Short mmCIF file of C-alpha atoms in Angstrom, two decimals:
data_model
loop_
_atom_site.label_atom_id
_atom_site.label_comp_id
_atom_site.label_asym_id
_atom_site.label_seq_id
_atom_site.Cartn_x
_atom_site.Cartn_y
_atom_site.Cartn_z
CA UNK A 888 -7.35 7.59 21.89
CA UNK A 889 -6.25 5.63 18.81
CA UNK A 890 -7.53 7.80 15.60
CA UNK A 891 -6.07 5.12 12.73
CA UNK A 892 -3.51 3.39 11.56
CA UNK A 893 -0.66 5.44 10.77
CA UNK A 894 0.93 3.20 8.79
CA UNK A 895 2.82 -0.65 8.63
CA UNK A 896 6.10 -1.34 8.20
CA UNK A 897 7.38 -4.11 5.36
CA UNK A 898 11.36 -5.46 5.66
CA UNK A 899 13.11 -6.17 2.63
CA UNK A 900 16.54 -6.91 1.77
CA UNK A 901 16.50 -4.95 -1.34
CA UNK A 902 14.69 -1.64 -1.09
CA UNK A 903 14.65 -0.68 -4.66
CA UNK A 904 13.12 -3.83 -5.94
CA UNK A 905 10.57 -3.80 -3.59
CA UNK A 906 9.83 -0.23 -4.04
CA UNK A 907 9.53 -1.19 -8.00
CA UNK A 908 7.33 -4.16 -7.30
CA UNK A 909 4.87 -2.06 -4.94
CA UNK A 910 5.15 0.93 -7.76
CA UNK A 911 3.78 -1.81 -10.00
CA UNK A 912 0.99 -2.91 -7.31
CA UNK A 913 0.24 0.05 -6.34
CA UNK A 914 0.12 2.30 -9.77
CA UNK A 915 1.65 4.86 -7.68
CA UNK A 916 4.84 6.63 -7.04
CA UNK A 917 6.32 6.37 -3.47
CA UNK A 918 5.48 9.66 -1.27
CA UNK A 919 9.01 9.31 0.88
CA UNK A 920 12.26 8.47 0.56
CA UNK A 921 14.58 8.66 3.54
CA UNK A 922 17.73 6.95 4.90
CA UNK A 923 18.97 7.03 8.40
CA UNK A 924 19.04 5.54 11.64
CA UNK A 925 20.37 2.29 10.38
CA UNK A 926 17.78 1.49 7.39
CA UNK A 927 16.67 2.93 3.77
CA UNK A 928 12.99 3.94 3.96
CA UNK A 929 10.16 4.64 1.18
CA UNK A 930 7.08 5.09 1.73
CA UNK A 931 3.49 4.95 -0.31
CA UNK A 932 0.52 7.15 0.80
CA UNK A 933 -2.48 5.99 0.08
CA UNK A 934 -5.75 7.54 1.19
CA UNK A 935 -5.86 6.25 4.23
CA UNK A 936 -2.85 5.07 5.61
CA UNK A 937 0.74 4.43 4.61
CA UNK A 938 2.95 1.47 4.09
CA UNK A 939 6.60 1.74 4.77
CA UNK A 940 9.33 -0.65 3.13
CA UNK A 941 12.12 -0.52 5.33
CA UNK A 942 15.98 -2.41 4.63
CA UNK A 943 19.19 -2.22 6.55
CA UNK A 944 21.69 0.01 5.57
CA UNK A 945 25.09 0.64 7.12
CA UNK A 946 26.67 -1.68 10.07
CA UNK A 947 26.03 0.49 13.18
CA UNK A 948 23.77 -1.00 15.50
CA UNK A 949 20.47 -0.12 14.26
CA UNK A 950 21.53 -1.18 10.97
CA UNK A 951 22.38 -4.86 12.21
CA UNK A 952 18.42 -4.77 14.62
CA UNK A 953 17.33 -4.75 11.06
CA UNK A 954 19.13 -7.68 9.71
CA UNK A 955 18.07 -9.53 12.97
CA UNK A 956 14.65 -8.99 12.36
CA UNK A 957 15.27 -10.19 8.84
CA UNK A 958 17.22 -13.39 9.68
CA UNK A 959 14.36 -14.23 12.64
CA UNK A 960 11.15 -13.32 10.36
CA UNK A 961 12.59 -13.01 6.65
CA UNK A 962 10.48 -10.14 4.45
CA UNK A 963 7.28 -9.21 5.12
CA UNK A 964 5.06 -7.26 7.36
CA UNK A 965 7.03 -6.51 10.46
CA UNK A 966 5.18 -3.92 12.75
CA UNK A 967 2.02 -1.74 13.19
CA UNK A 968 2.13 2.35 13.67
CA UNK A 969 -0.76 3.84 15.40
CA UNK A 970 -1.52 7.55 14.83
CA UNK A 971 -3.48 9.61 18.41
CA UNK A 972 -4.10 12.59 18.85
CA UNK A 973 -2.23 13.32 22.33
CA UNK A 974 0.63 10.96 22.67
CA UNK A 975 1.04 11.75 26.60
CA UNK A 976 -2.20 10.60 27.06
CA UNK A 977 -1.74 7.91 25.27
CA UNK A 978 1.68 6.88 26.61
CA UNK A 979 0.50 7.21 29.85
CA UNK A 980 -2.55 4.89 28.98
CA UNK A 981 -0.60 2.12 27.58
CA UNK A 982 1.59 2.94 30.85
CA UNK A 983 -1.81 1.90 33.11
CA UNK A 984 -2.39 -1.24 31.31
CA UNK A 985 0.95 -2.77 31.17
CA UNK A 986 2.00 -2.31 28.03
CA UNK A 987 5.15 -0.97 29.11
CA UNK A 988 5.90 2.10 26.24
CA UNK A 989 9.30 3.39 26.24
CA UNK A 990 10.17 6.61 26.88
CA UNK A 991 8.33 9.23 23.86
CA UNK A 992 10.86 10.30 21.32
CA UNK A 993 10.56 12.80 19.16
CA UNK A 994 11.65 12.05 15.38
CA UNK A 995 12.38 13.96 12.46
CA UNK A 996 12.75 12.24 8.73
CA UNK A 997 13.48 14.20 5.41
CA UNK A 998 12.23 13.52 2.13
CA UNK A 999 15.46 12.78 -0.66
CA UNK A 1000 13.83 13.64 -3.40
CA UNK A 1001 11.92 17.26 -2.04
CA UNK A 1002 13.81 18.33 0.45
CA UNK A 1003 10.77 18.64 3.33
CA UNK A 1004 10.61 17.01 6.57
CA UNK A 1005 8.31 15.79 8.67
CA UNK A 1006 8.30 15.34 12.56
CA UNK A 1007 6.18 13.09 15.20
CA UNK A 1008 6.17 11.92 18.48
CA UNK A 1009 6.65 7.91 19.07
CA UNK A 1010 6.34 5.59 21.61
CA UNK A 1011 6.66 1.53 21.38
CA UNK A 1012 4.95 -0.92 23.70
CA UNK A 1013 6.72 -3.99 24.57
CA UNK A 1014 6.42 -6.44 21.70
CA UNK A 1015 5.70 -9.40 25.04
CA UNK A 1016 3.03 -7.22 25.92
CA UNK A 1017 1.46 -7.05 23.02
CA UNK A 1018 2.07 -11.14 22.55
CA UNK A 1019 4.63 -10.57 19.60
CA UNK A 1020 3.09 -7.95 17.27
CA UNK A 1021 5.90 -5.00 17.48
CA UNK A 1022 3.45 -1.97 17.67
CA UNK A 1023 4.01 1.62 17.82
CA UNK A 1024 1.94 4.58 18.91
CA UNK A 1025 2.93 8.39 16.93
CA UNK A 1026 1.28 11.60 17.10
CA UNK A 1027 1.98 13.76 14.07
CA UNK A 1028 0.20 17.40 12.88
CA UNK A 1029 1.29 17.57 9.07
CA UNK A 1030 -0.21 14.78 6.81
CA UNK A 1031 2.33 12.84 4.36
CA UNK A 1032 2.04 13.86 1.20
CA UNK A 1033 -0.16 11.21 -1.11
CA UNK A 1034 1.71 8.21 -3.45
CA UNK A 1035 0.86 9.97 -6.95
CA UNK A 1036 -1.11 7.80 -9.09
CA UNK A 1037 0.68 6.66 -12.47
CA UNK A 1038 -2.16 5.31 -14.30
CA UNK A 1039 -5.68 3.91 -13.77
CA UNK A 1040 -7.05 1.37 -11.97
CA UNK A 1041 -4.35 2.05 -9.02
CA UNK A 1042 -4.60 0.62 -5.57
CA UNK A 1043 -6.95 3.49 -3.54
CA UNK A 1044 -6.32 2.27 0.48
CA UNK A 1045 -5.97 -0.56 2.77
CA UNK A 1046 -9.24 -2.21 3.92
CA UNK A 1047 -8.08 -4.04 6.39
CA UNK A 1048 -4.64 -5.61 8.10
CA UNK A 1049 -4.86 -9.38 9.22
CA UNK A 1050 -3.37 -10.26 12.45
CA UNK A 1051 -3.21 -14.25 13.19
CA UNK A 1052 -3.68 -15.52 16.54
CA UNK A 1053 -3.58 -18.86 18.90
CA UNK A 1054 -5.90 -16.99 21.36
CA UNK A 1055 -8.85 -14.56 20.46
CA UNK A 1056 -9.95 -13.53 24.00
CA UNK A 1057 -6.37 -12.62 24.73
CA UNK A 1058 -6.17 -10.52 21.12
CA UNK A 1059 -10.35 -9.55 22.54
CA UNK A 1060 -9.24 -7.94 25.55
CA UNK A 1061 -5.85 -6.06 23.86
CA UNK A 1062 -7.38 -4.61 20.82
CA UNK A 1063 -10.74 -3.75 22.06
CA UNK A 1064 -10.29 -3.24 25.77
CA UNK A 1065 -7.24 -1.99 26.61
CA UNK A 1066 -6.13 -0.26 23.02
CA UNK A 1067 -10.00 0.93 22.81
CA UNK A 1068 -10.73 0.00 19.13
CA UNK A 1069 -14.50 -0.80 18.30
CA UNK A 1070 -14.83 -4.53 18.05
CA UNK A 1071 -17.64 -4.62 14.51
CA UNK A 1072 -17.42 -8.49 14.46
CA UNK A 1073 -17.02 -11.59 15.97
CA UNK A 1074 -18.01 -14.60 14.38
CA UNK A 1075 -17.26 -18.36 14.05
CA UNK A 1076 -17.50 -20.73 11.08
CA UNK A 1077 -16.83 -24.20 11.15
CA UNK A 1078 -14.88 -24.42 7.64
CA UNK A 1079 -12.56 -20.87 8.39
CA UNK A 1080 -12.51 -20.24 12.21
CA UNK A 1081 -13.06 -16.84 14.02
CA UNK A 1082 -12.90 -14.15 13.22
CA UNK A 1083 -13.34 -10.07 14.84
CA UNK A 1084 -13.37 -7.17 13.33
CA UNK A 1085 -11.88 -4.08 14.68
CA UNK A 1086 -12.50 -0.46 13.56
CA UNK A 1087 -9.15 1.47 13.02
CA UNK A 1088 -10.26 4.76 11.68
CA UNK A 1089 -11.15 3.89 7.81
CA UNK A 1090 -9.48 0.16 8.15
CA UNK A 1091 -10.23 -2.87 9.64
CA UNK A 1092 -7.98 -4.80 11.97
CA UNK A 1093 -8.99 -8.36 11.43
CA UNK A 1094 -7.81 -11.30 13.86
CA UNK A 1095 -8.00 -14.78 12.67
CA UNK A 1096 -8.00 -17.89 14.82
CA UNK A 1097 -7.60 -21.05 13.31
CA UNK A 1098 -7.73 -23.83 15.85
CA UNK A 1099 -6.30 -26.48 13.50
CA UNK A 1100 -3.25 -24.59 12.15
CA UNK A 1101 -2.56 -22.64 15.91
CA UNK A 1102 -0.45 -24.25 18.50
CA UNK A 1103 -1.59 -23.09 22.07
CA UNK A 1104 1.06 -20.94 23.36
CA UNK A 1105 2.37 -19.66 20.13
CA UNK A 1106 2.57 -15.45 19.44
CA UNK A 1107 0.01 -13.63 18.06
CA UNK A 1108 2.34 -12.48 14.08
CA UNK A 1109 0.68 -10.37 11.30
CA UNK A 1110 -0.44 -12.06 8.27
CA UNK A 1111 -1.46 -10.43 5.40
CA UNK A 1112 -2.90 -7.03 3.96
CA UNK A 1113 -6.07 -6.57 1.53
CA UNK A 1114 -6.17 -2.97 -0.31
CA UNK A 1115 -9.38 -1.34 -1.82
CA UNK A 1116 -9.50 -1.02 -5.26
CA UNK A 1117 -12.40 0.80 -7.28
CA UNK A 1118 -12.86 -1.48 -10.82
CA UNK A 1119 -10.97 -5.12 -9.95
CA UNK A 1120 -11.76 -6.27 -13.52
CA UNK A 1121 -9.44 -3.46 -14.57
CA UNK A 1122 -6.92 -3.77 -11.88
CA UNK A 1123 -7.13 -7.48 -12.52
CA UNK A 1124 -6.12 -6.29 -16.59
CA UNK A 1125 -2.94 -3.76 -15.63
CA UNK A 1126 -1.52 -6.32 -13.17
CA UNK A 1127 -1.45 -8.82 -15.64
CA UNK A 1128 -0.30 -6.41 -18.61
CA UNK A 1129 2.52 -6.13 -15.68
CA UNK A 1130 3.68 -9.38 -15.14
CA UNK A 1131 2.37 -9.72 -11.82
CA UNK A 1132 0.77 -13.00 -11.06
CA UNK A 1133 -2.64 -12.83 -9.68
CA UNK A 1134 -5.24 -15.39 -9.43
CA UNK A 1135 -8.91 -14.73 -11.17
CA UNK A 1136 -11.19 -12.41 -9.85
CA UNK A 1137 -13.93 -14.26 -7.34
CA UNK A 1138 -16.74 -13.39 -5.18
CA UNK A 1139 -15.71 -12.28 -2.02
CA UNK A 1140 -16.89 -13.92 1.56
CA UNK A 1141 -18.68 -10.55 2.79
CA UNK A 1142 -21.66 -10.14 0.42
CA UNK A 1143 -21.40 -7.37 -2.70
CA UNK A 1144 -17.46 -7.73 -3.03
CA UNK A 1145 -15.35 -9.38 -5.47
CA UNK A 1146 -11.46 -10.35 -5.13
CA UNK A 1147 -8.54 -11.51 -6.42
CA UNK A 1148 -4.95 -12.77 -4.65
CA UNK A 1149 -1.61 -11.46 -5.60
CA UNK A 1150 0.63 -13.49 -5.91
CA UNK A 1151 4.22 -12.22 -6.24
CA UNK A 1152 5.50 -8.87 -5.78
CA UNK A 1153 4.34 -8.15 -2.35
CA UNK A 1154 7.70 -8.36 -0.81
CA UNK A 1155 6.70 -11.83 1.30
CA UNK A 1156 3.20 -10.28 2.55
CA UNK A 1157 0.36 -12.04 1.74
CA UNK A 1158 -1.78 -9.97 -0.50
CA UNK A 1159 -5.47 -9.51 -1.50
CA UNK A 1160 -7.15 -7.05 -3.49
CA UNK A 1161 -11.18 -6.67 -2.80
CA UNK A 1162 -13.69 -4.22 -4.62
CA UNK A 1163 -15.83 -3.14 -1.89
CA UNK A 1164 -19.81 -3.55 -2.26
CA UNK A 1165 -21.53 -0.10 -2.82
CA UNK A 1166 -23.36 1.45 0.47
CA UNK A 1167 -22.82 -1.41 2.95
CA UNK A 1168 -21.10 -0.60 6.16
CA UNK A 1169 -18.24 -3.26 7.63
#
């Protein structure tokens, strides 16, 4: 019932810096802009999903949830949006399994700088359920409009999302089982630990476990993004022309691709940008 990854949510204490430093990542202008129910909002469209930077604003009570979550986690990736197609079914679904959504809302946002709006449908499942990754479930009929792209060499779309974990069969039986995403991969290695693969529309959600670095009974927390990019080499050029730090491009681990970590600029999230390998499937 899951159809993709509607988008992630980044904190930040200062919205317009950090919608300057992903303008600069992401050779692209942001999509959204919208303030209300306690935060500042903008929002980058890529071609397959969106990420939303997201800072208190105000001092009602929404406003100060934000700053909580900020003083608790600091910036940096804070939640997951799933898009479906029927939210009913899927609230009642998550209902079954004992994910305990809360009631469906329906929201409406409008863009500053146009004038449109936009409405979905949202649910949330209960962030103990779903062993401390906050995760919400929207259905939506109008598409976002895209991030316009500045110059060349700009970031394309996510490839996948990395979720860290102190127990893979628990993350196993969530993600694949009882949220229904296709499980591509599962596979240990002695140097970086295990790791599955889950389809998410045209994204991978990737769980790590790291036996060495994860204590037992600790919460599952999201750790990093890694964004598509068509030519690296030039990507690799702009940033630096930029001022962004980024390390040299390297040979990926999957066979065909080639990388490169960035840095700075990323608002707290760990970052990685990979140039896919021509014709091979995940």
């Amino acid at each position: 019932m899951i159809t993709g990854l509607d988008h992630v949510v980044v904190l930040t204490g200062d919205i317009a810096a950090a919608s300057a430093a992903y303008e600069t990542l992401f050779a692209r202008t942001p999509s959204w802009r919208n303030s209300g129910d306690g935060a500042d909002r903008v929002l980058f469209t890529l071609d397959n999903t969106t990420l939303e930077l997201m800072a208190p604003r105000g001092d009602d009570e929404a406003a100060q949830r934000v700053r909580g979550a900020l003083a608790t986690q600091g910036e940096g990736l804070a939640s997951l949006c799933f898009r479906t197609s029927d939210i009913a079914k899927m609230h009642r679904r998550l209902d079954r399994l004992t994910l305990r959504p809360e009631l469906v809302v329906e929201v409406e946002s409008r863009d500053e700088t146009s004038g449109a709006t936009l409405s979905w449908k949202r649910t949330r499942a209960a962030t103990e359920a779903t062993h401390g990754v906050r995760m919400f479930f929207l259905e939506r009929e109008k598409e976002r409009p895209l991030a316009v792209r500045t110059m060349p060499a700009s970031i394309t779309a996510m490839d996948h999302v990395v979720i860290a974990t102190a127990d893979p069969e628990r993350c196993a039986a969530l993600y694949g089982a009882r949220l229904g995403l296709d499980m591509a991969l599962d596979r240990s290695h002695p140097e970086w630990g295990r790791l599955m693969f889950f389809r998410c529309g045209d994204l991978i959600l990737e769980v790590t476990h790291r036996p060495d670095k994860a204590e037992p009974a600790a919460s599952d927390r999201l750790r990093g993004i890694c964004w598509r990019v068509i030519d690296i080499e030039a990507t690799h050029a702009r940033l630096v022309a930029a001022g962004v730090d980024v390390s040299d491009v390297r040979t990926g681990r999957k066979p065909g691709t080639r990388v490169m970590t960035v840095r700075n600029g990323t608002c707290g999230v760990p970052t990685l940008l990979v140039q896919p390998s021509p014709g091979r499937d995940e």
